[in-house]
Every structure is written in structure tokens, then in C-alpha cells.
Coordinates of C-alpha atoms and ligand atoms in Angstrom, one line a residue:
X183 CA 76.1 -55.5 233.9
X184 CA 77.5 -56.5 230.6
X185 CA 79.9 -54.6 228.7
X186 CA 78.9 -52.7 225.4
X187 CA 79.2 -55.8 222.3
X188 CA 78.6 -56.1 218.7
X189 CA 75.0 -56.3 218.3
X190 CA 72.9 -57.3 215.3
X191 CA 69.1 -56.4 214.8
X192 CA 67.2 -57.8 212.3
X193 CA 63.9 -55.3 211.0
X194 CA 64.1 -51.4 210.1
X195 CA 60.5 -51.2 211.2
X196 CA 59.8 -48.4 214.4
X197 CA 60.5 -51.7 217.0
X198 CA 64.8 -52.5 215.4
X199 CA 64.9 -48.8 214.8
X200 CA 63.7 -48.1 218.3
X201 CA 66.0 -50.8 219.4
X202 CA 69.2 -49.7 217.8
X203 CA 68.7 -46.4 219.3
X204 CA 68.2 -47.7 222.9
X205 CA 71.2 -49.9 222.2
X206 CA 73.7 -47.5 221.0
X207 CA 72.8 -45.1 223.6
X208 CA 74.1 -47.8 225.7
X209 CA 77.3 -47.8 223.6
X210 CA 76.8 -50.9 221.6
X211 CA 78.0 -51.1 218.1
X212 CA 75.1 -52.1 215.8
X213 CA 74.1 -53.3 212.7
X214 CA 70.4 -53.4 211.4
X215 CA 69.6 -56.1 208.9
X216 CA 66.7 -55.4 206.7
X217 CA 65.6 -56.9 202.9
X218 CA 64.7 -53.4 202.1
X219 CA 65.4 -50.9 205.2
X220 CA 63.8 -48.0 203.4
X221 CA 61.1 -49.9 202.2
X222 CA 56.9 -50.1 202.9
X223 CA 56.1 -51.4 206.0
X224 CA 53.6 -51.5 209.3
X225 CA 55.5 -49.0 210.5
X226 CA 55.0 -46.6 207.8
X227 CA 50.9 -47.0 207.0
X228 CA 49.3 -47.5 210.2
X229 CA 47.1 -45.3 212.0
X230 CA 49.1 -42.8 214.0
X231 CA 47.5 -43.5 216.8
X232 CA 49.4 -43.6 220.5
X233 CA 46.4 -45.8 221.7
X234 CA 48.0 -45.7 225.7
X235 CA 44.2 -47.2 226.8
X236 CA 44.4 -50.1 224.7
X237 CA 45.1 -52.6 227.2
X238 CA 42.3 -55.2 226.4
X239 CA 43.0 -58.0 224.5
X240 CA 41.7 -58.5 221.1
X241 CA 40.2 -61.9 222.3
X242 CA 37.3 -59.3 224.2
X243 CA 34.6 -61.7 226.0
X244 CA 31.7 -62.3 223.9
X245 CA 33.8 -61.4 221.0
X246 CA 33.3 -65.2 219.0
X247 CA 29.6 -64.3 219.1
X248 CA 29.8 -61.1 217.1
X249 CA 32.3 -63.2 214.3
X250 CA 30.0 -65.1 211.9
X251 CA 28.2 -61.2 211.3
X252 CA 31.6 -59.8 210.9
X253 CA 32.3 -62.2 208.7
X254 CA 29.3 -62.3 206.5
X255 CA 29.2 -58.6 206.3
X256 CA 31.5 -57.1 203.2
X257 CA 32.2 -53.6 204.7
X258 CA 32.5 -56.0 208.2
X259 CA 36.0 -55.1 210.1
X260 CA 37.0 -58.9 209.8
X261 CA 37.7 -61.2 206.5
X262 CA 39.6 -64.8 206.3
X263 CA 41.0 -66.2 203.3
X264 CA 39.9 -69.8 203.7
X265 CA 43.2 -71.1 202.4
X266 CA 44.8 -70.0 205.0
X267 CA 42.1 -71.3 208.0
X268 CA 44.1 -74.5 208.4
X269 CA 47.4 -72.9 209.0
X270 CA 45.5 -70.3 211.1
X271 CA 43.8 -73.4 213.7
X272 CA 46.4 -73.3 216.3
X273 CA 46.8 -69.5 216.4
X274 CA 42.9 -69.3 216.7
X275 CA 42.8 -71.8 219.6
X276 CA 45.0 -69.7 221.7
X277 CA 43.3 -66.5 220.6
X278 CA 39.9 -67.6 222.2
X279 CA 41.5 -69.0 225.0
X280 CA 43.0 -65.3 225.7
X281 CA 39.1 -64.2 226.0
X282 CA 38.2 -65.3 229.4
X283 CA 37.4 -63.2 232.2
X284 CA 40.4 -64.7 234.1
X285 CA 42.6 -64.1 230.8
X286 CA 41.4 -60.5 230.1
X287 CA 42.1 -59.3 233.5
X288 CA 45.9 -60.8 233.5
X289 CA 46.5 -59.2 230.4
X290 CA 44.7 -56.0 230.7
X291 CA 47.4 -55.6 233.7
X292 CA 50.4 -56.3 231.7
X293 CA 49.3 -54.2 228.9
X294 CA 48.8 -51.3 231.3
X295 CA 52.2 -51.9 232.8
X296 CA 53.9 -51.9 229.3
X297 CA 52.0 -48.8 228.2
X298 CA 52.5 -46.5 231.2
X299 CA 55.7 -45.0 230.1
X300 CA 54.9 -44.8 226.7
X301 CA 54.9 -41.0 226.5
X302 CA 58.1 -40.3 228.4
X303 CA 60.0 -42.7 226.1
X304 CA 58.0 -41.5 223.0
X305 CA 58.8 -37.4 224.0
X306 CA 62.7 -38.7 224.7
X307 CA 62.2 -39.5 221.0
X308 CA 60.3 -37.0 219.5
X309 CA 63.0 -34.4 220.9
X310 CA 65.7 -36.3 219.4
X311 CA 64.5 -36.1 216.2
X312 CA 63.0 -32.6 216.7
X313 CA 59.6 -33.8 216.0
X314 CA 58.0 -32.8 219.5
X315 CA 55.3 -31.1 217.6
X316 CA 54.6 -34.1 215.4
X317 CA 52.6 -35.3 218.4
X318 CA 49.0 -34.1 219.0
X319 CA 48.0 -34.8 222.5
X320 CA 44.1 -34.2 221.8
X321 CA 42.7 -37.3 223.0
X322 CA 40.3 -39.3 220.7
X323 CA 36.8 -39.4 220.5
X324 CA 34.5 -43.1 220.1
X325 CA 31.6 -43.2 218.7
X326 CA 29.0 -45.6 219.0
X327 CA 25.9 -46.2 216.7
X328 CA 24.0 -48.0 219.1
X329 CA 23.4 -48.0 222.8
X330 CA 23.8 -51.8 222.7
X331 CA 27.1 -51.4 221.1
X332 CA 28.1 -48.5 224.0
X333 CA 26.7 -50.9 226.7
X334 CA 28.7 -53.9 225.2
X335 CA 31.8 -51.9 225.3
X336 CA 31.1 -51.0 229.3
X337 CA 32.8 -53.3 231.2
X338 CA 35.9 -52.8 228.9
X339 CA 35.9 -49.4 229.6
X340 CA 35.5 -50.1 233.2
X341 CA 38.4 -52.1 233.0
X342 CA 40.8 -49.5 231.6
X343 CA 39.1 -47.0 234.1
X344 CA 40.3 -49.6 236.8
X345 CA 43.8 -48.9 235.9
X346 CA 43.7 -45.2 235.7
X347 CA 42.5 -44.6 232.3
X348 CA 40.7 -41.9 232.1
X349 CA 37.2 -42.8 230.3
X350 CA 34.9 -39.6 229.8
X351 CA 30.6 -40.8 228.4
X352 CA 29.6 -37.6 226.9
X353 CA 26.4 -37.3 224.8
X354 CA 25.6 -38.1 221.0
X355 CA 25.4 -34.3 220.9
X356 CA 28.6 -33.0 222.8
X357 CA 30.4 -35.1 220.4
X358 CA 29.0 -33.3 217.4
X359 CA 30.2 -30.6 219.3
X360 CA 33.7 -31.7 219.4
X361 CA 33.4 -33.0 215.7
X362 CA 30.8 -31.2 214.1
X363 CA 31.7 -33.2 210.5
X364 CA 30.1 -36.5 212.3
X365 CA 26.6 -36.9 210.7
X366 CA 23.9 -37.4 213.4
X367 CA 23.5 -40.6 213.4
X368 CA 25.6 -41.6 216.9
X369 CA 23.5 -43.0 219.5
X370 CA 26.4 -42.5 222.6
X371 CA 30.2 -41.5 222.8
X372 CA 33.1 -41.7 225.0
X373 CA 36.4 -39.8 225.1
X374 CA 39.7 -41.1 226.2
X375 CA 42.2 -37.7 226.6
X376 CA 45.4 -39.6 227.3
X377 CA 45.2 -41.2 223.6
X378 CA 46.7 -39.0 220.8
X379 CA 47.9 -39.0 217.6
X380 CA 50.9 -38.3 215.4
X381 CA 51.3 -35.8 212.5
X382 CA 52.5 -39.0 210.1
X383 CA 54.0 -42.3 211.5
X384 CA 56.5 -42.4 208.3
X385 CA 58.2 -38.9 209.1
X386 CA 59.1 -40.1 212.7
X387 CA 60.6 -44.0 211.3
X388 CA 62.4 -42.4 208.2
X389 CA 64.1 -39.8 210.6
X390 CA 64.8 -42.1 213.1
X391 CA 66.6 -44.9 210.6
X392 CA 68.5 -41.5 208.7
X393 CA 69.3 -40.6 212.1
X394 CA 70.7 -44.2 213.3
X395 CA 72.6 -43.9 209.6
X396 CA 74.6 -40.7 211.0
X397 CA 75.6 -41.6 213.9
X398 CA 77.0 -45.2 212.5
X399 CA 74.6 -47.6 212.5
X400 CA 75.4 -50.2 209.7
X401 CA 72.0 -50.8 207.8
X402 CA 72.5 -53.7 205.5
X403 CA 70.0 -54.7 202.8
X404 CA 69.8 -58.2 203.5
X405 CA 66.9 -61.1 203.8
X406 CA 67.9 -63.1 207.2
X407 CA 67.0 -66.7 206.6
X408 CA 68.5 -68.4 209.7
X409 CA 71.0 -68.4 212.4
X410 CA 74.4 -70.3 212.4
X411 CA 76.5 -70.2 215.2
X412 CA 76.8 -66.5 216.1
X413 CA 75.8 -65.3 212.3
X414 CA 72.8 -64.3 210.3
X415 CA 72.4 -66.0 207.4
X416 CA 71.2 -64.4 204.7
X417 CA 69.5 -64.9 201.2
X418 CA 72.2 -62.9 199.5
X419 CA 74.9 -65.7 200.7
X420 CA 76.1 -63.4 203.6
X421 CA 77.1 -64.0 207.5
X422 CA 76.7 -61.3 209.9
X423 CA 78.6 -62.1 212.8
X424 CA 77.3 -61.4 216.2
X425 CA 77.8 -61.0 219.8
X426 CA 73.8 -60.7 220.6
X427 CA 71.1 -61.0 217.8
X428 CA 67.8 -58.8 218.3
X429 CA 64.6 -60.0 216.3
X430 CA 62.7 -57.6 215.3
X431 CA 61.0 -58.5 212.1
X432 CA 57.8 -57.6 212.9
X433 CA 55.2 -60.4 211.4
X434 CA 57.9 -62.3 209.8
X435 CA 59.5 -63.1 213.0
X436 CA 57.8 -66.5 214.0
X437 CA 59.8 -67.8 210.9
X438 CA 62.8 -66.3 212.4
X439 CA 62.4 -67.7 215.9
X440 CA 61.6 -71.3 214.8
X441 CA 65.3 -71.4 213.6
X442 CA 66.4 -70.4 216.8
X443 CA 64.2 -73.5 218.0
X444 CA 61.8 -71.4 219.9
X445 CA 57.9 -72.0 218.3
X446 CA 55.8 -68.6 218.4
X447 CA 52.2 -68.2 217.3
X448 CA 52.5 -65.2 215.5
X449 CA 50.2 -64.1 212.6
X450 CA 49.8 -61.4 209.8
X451 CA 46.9 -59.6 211.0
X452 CA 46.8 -57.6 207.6
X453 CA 45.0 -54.5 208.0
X454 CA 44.2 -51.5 205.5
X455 CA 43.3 -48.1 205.0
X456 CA 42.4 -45.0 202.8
X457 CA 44.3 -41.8 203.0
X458 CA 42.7 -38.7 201.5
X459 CA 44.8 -36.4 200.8
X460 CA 42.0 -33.6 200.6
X461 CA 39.5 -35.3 202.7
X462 CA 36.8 -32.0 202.4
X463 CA 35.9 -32.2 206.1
X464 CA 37.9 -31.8 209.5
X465 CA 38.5 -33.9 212.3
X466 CA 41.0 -32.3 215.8
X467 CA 41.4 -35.4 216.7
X468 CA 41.5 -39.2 216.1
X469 CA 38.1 -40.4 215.5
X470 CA 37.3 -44.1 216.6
X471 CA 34.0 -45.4 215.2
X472 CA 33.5 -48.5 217.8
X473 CA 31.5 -50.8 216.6
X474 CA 32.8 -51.0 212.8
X475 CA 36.2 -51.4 214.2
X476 CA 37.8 -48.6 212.1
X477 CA 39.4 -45.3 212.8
X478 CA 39.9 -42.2 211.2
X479 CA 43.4 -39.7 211.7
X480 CA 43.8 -36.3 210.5
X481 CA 47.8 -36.3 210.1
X482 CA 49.5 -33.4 208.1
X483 CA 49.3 -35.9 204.6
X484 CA 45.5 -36.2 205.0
X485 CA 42.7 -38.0 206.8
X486 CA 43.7 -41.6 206.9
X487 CA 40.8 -44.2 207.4
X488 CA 42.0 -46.9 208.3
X489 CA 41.3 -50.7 210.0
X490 CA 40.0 -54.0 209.0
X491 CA 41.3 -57.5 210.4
X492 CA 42.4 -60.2 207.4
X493 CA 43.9 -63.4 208.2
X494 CA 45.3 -64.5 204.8
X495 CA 49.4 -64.9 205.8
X496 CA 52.6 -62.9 204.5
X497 CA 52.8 -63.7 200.8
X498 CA 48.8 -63.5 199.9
X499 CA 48.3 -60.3 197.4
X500 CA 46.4 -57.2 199.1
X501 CA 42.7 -57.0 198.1
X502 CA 42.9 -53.1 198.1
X503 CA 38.5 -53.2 197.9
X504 CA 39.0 -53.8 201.8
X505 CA 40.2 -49.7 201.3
X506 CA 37.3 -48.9 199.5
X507 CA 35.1 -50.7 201.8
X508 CA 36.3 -48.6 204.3
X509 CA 36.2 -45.1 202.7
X510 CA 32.3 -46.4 201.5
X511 CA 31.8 -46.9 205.1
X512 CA 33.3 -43.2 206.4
X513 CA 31.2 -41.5 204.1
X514 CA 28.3 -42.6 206.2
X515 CA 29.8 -40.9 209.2
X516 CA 31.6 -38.3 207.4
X517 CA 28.9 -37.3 204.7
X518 CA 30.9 -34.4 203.0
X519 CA 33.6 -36.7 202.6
X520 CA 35.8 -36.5 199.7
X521 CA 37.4 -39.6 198.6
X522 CA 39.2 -38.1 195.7
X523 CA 42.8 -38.9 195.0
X524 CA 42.9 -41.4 197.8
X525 CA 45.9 -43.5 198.4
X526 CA 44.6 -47.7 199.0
X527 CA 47.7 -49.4 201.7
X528 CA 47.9 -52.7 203.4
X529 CA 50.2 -53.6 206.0
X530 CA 50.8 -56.7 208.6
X531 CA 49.8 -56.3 211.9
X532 CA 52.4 -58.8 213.9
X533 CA 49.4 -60.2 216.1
X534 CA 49.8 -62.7 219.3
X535 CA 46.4 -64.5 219.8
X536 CA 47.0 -62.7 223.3
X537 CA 47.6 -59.5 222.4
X538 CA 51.1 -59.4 224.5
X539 CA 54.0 -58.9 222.8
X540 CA 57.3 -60.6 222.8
X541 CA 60.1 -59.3 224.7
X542 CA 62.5 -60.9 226.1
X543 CA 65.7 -63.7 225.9
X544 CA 65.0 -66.9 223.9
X545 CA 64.5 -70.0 225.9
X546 CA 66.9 -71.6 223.8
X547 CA 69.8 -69.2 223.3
X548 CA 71.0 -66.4 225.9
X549 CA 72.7 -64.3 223.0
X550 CA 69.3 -64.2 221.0
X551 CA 66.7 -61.3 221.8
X552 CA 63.3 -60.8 220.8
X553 CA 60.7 -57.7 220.4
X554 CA 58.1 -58.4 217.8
X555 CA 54.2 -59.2 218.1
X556 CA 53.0 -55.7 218.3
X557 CA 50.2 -55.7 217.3
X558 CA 48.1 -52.9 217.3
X559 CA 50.3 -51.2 219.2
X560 CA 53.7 -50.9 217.8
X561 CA 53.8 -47.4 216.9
X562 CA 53.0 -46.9 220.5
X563 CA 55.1 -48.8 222.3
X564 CA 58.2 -48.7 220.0
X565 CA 60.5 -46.4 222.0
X566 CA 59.4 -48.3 225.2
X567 CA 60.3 -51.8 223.8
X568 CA 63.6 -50.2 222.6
X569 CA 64.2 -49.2 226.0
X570 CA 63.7 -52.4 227.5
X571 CA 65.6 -54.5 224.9
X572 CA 68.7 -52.3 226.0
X573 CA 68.0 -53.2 229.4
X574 CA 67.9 -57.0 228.3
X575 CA 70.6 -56.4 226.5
X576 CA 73.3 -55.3 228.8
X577 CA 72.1 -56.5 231.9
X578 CA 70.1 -53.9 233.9
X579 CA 66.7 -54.8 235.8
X580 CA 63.9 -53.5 233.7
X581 CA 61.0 -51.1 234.9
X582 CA 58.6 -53.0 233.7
X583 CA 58.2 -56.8 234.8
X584 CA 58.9 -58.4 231.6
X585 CA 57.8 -62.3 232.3
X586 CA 53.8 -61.6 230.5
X587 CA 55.4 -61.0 227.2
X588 CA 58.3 -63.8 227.3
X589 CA 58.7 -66.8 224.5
X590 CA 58.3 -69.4 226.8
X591 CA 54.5 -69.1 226.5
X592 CA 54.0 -71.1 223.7
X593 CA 56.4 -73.6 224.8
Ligands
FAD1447 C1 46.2 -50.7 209.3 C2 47.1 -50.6 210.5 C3 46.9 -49.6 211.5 C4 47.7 -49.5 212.6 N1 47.5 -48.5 213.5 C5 48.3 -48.4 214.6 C6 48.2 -47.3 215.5 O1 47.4 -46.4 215.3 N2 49.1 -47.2 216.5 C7 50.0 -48.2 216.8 O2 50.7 -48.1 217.8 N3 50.2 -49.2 215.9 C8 49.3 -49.3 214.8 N4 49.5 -50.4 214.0 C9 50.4 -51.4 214.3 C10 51.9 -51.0 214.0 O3 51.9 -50.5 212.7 C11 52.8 -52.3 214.1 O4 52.6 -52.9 215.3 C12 54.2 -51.9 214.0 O5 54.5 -51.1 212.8 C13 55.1 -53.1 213.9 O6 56.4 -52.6 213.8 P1 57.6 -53.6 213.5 O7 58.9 -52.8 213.5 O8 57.5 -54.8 214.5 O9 57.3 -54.3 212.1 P2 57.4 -53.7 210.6 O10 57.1 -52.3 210.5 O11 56.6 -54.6 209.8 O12 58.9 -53.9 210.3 C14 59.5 -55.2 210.2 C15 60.7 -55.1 209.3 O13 61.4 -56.3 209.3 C16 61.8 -56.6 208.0 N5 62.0 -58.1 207.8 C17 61.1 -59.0 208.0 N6 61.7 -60.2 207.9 C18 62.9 -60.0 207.5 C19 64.0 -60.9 207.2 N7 63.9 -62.2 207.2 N8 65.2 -60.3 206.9 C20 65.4 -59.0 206.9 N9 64.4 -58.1 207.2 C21 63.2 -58.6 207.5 C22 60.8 -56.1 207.1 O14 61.3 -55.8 205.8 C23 60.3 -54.8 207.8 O15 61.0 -53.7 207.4 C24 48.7 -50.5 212.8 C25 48.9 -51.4 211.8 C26 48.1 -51.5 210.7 C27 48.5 -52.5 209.7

């Protein structure tokens, strides 16, 4: 094993926070470089959701069929600036390529790898932070309007059920039961009790990133532009020196990683969402309505709807109707709905056309480290990621076999 060294993560999002943490348990000294630490980010809006039986990759089989409707449709879950389609080609090449049978199944393993210690390294967290009961362990509840939409969904859930997840069919009516503001218009429903949700996914990153603060993590408000010799570079004319670099910028890291020399298809996979602040009906638990693609959270601020899929880059302005759209589409479900004094957000998704993250050395330098490409899923499998960067980091075999989510894969 290494011995403890100057390290320098760039992104204050819930992957460089969880990071630092992992790292200065470890007894690194670190420094976390962010244009605006405190600032809005993925890690703040998203869902909430710890979604521990997502191991399928967005790419699902059968899923190009179902596009030009999505597309066509304006409360659809998916919408593409066409500006941006020629930038987009290569990402979408490997994306469909990541939907074959033989594809799924490779990656379904990995994911399930990566997400089985989620909840011990979340908990180890959660305590630190004395947010334990921030975390609802109440499983979520899916929804489907159509029993072609629950049978198109079955050998998915097969698949998760195939690596232990547990996968419960109940009836249109037990799940009015469990949610009785769902209006009646479900035709079949499944829960999944290991999923859960947290109280507000901005409590746990501020606290974490105040905590990092006291106990002498260096935060600097900086903008990295590029690597020279062991420095960041920055906008603002600065070099931060370093012994080992972590990326962790969340969607912006391709840019990052391309001036390390190693090429990433990464995209912004901007998604939105509504949160009512005095929504007028209750949900216990994370409601996921399957075949719109959107989801809806109780968390102690209010129900948050939330979902969609843009591909229109980093620097496009949000088009906050995708919000509405998707509070006009709750109120179907959730007819007593009120959408008063609702609160419009969009945030980028750092998607992989596989779905796999990436964690692990560059091919290129040994002193650079990566942990970006989320997802999804980076609420979820922040603390893990942390965990195994610190493991990169100063030597020690990870538990979790790390080649699926390395760089070289789109060498
Ligand atoms: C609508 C929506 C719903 C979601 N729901 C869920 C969910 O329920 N569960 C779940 O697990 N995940 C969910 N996610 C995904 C999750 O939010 C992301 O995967 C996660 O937040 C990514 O974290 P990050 O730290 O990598 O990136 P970010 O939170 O985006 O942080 C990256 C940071 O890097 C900084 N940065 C970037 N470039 C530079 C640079 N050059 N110099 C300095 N700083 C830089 C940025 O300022 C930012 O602070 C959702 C996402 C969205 C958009």
C-alpha cells in the first residue's frame, strides 16, 4: 500500500464529496476544487431515490422501438434538441450497442456488483452526519397503465430477480391499498422493498461538504480547465499542485478527461422535475409510474415529480415546460394534486451510453483518478464509489471487481 499524499478532487457534487471523505479517512490531505462548491447541482435536485434494483441498462432491448413515440409525444419522458444530434452520433452508437441481450446481461451483473453494498456504505454515512433517519427504507411501488407495459417490463424484472432482487406483482387494487391517492386507472403493479428513499438529497450533500470543511478539507472555488504536470489549471489563472488528481465532475468530466488524453463518451442526460411544496395528497413511499418514465418522492420539502430524458449538452438553457409537463402528467395519477407554489429544476444526469460508470486509473496517467458517469444512480452509489476511489487511491484490492466500469472502454 501507498502512503497517505496530497490529493486533489475536482467536483463538490455527492461523488468528490463522497470521495474526499473516503480519502481523508484514509489520512490523505485533500483539496476539493469546484467553480461554485455550494452551488446547484445533480446532486442537490434529483429524486431521492436509493434505486439498489436498478441494474439494467438504459439501452433496455426493444427500447429503439418505443423512441420515435417518445419522441413525438410532448408530455413523452424523452426530447432532443436537434442541434445537438450531430455531436450526440457517437454516444448514440454505443448506447444501442449496450442493448443487446448479450450486453444487458454483462451489465446487469456489474451493476448488481456495484450496488450490493450500497446500504452499508450509505448507513456509514448517514451516521456520520447524524442523518440515519433521513433514510426511509419503505420500498417503492411501480405502476403500470397497461398490461402490455407490465408484460414488456417482465423479463427486466426477471433479470433483477435473478440477482436477488426482490420483485413483488401485486394487483391494481393492493396498490391503491398501499397508495390510496393513485386514481384507478393502473392496470398491474410491482413492488421492489429493498429500494428507498431519502428525506431530501441536498440536506445529506450540504452536510457532508460543511462537514469535509471542519475537519480541513480545502474547498476552493475554482473552474479546472486542464492538467499540467502535477497541477490543475484553472480559469482563475491558478495551479493546484498534486500528488493524485480525482475527477469527479460529474457531466462535465468527458472535457476533463480529454486533457488527460483519455476520450470518454459521456453526455448531459438533463433531466427535470416539480416539487410541491404542499402537494394536497400523500404518498409513504417513492412512487414509480413505469411506462411514462417519471417518479414521484415524498421528501420532508414536498412531493417531488420528477424525470424526463433531454439530450441538448451542458451550456443549452433549461426549457422549465418539461416541469410542467410533468406535474400535467401527475395530476392524472394523482387527481387531487395540487400544483401550487411548485418549484421548476433541471439538472445533468452524467450518462454513459452503457449505463456503467467510471471508476478507476486513467489509461494514460497512474496519478489521475476517475468517478464520474453516474447516471441515474449517483445519489445511490456515492458513498460506495467514495469507498472504492480510496481503495484506488492508496493501493488496497477493492471489493468490488472494478474492470466493467474502467476508461479503457472507449479506447
Ligand atoms: C432529475 C434527476 C433525478 C435523479 N434521481 C436520482 C435518484 O433518485 N437517485 C440517484 O441515485 N440518482 C439520481 N439522479 C442522478 C444523480 O443526481 C447524479 O448521478 C449525481 O448527482 C451525480 O453526482 P456528481 O457528483 O457526479 O455530479 P454533480 O452533482 O453534477 O457535481 C459535479 C460538480 O462538479 C463541478 N464541476 C464540473 N466541472 C468543473 C470544472 N471544470 N471545474 C470545477 N468544478 C467543476 C460542478 O460545479 C458540480 O458541482 C437524478 C438526476 C436527475 C437530473
Amino acid at each position: 500500500m501507498s502512503a497517505p499524499s496530497h490529493i486533489v478532487v475536482i467536483g463538490a457534487g455527492i461523488i468528490g464529496l463522497s470521495v474526499a471523505r473516503a480519502l481523508l479517512r484514509d489520512g490523505h490531505s485533500v483539496t476539493v476544487i469546484d467553480r461554485d462548491p455550494a452551488g446547484d447541482k445533480a446532486s442537490f435536485g434529483n429524486a431521492g431515490g436509493l434505486g439498489v434494483t436498478e441494474i439494467l441498462p438504459a439501452a433496455a432491448p426493444g427500447l429503439i422501438w418505443r423512441i420515435p413515440k417518445w419522441l413525438a409525444d410532448p408530455l413523452g419522458p424523452l426530447s432532443l434538441r436537434p442541434a445537438h444530434l450531430p455531436h450526440l452520433l457517437p454516444w448514440l452508437a454505443r448506447f444501442l450497442r449496450s442493448g443487446t441481450a448479450a450486453e444487458t446481461t454483462r451489465i446487469a451483473g456489474a451493476l448488481a456488483a456495484l450496488l450490493a453494498p450500497v446500504y452499508d456504505d450509505m448507513l456509514s454515512l448517514l451516521e456520520e452526519l447524524s442523518l440515519t433517519t433521513d433514510l426511509h427504507r419503505v420500498g417503492a411501488l411501480w405502476v403500470y397503465d397497461t398490461e402490455a407495459g407490465f408484460q414488456r417490463d417482465a423479463p427486466a424484472h426477471a433479470m433483477r430477480r435473478r440477482h436477488g432482487i426482490e420483485v413483488e406483482t401485486i394487483s391494481a387494487a393492493e396498490a391503491r391499498r398501499l397508495e390510496p391517492a393513485l386514481a384507478p386507472m393502473s392496470a398491474r403493479a410491482v413492488v421492489t422493498p429493498q429500494w428507498s428513499h431519502v428525506s431530501d438529497p441536498k440536506r445529506i450533500v450540504d452536510r457532508l461538504r460543511e462537514q469535509l470543511l471542519a475537519r480541513g478539507v480545502a474547498m476552493l472555488p475554482l473552474e479546472a480547465t486542464g492538467i499540467e504536470g502535477r497541477a490543475v489549471v484553472t480559469a482563475q489563472g491558478d495551479r493546484v499542485a498534486f500528488d493524485t488528481l480525482v475527477v469527479a465532475a460529474g457531466a462535465w468530466s468527458g472535457r476533463i478527461a480529454r486533457t488527460v488524453g483519455d476520450p470518454v463518451l459521456i453526455e448531459s442526460e438533463r433531466g427535470y422535475n416539480a416539487t410541491l411544496p404542499s402537494p394536497g395528497v400523500t404518498l409513504s413511499r417513492e412512487v414509480i409510474f413505469a411506462e411514462r418514465q417519471f417518479v414521484a418522492t415524498p421528501l420532508a420539502i414536498g412531493l417531488r415529480i420528477g424525470g424526463a430524458a433531454e439530450f441538448a449538452g451542458l451550456d443549452a438553457k433549461p426549457n422549465f415546460r418539461r416541469s410542467d409537463a410533468l406535474v400535467t402528467l401527475a395530476r392524472r395519477y394523482l387527481p387531487d394534486l395540487d400544483p401550487r407554489g411548485a418549484v421548476r429544476w433541471m439538472g445533468h444526469r452524467p450518462a454513459t451510453p452503457d449505463s456503467l460508470p467510471v471508476i478507476g486509473r486513467s489509461r494514460r496517467r497512474g496519478d489521475v483518478v476517475y468517478a464520474f458517469g453516474h447516471g441515474h444512480l449517483g445519489l445511490t452509489l456515492g458513498p460506495t464509489t467514495g469507498r472504492l476511489v480510496a481503495d484506488i487511491a492508496i493501493g488496497r484490492a477493492p471489493s468490488v471487481d472494478l474492470s466493467p466500469f474502467s476508461v479503457a472502454r472507449f479506447a
